[in-house]
Amino acid sequence: MKIAVIGAGIGGLSTAVGLQRAGAEVTVFERAPEVRAGGSGLSIFANGLAALESLGLREAFDAVTDSSVEGFAAGQRRADGHWIAQVPDDSVGALRIVDRADLHRILLDALAPGTVRTGTEATATGTDGTLTIRARSADDSSTMESKAERFDLIIGADGLHSRVRTVVDGEPVAPRYSGYSAWRGITSVPVDLSGEAGESVGHGRRFGIAPLADGRVYWFAVANMPQNAVFADEKATIEQMFTGWHSPIAELIAATPAEEVRRTAISDLSRRLRHYHSGRVVLLGDAAHAMTPNLGQGGGQALEDAATLTVLLTSLIGKSPGSGTSRPGRTEEQDSAEGEGPRTGVNPDHNAGPGASVPPDLAAALGRYDSLRRPRTQSIAQKSRLMGQVFQLESPMLARLRNAAFSTIPPRIIAAQAASVQKWSPPTA
């Protein structure tokens, strides 16, 4: 099976690893000139760890993370450090905090050389498996060469601003700004957290703390603001916003180089997608279900997508399921020039419906993927947005009511809510 993955983020790369190891011919197309993770961390809960295990990546992942974070006190604190609500120790389950750069390195190292093609723009204009691929000429960096190539399956993993999403859903689905943005950073040196992590909440502001395996700390600062806000000095702005907040918040900001502090407008999708696949095109990760990070599940859900798709497609790999692709390594134009044309069963209509020109076994696998992933991811995205709205309350009176309400929630309810998100296992083939 010849598969194209558009986008070299966590979802795209992990899917490529799983499918390549299963025997598929996989190419990852990335528009950027290089694959960069950005300077931030990522929380991977039990569900994400189960996905990594399914993909055969758990051992490498464990080598750059450790379980000590599971022993940290976590939950929500006030700006003065007083705990509002603590997450019960037995509700978190397995948890690891990873430097995104380490995770990207693990994923890239697991792929065969040449799998990822950077500086290459791949565009799907229909659902029949055809990509238009534009890349820099080898002898002239100012020239973009264009060709068409067919695949058995195209996987859209091109993020929040996905172009593939429009092909699948039929009409554009715009990102929706949450009303707040987040700065993220990793300290350059270890910082003692005294066994406490989690989030601290104020009035329209939040600060999160998560320890990495080597003692450095991943942190994030969230504040309500216009989407197009501009600050002359990002680090100085954070220092000012969180002046007077409990220790070690000031120390964490001070221990992070200014050039490593990055701000992102937090957005999700303006509406739910009607389906995650159409024809020979399927979506995963933020392209399918971009969500706010309030439940720490963006990366975990992308990994679940990757593991699920790998399990469901493994039995089909090698069958060459009436694919309608050109022969490996050849373009549509080369086949047409020799009189071969598309293989039997290919519908030339690029706007064909979800089942057009797709072999029954592949259509069934993609349909099952949709039924497994869409309800779960869309529910988590909705919960995450709601949590953000609650914790970003700007009114001092409403913030006090929120804190009082959270302090009365029984631990068993907190544990049940955590388990509902984190309990997951890959499907059986």
Coordinates of C-alpha atoms in Angstrom, one line a residue, residues 64 106 123 179:
V64 CA 13.8 10.1 27.6
I106 CA 12.4 9.5 18.4
T123 CA -2.0 19.4 -2.2
G179 CA -10.0 34.4 23.7

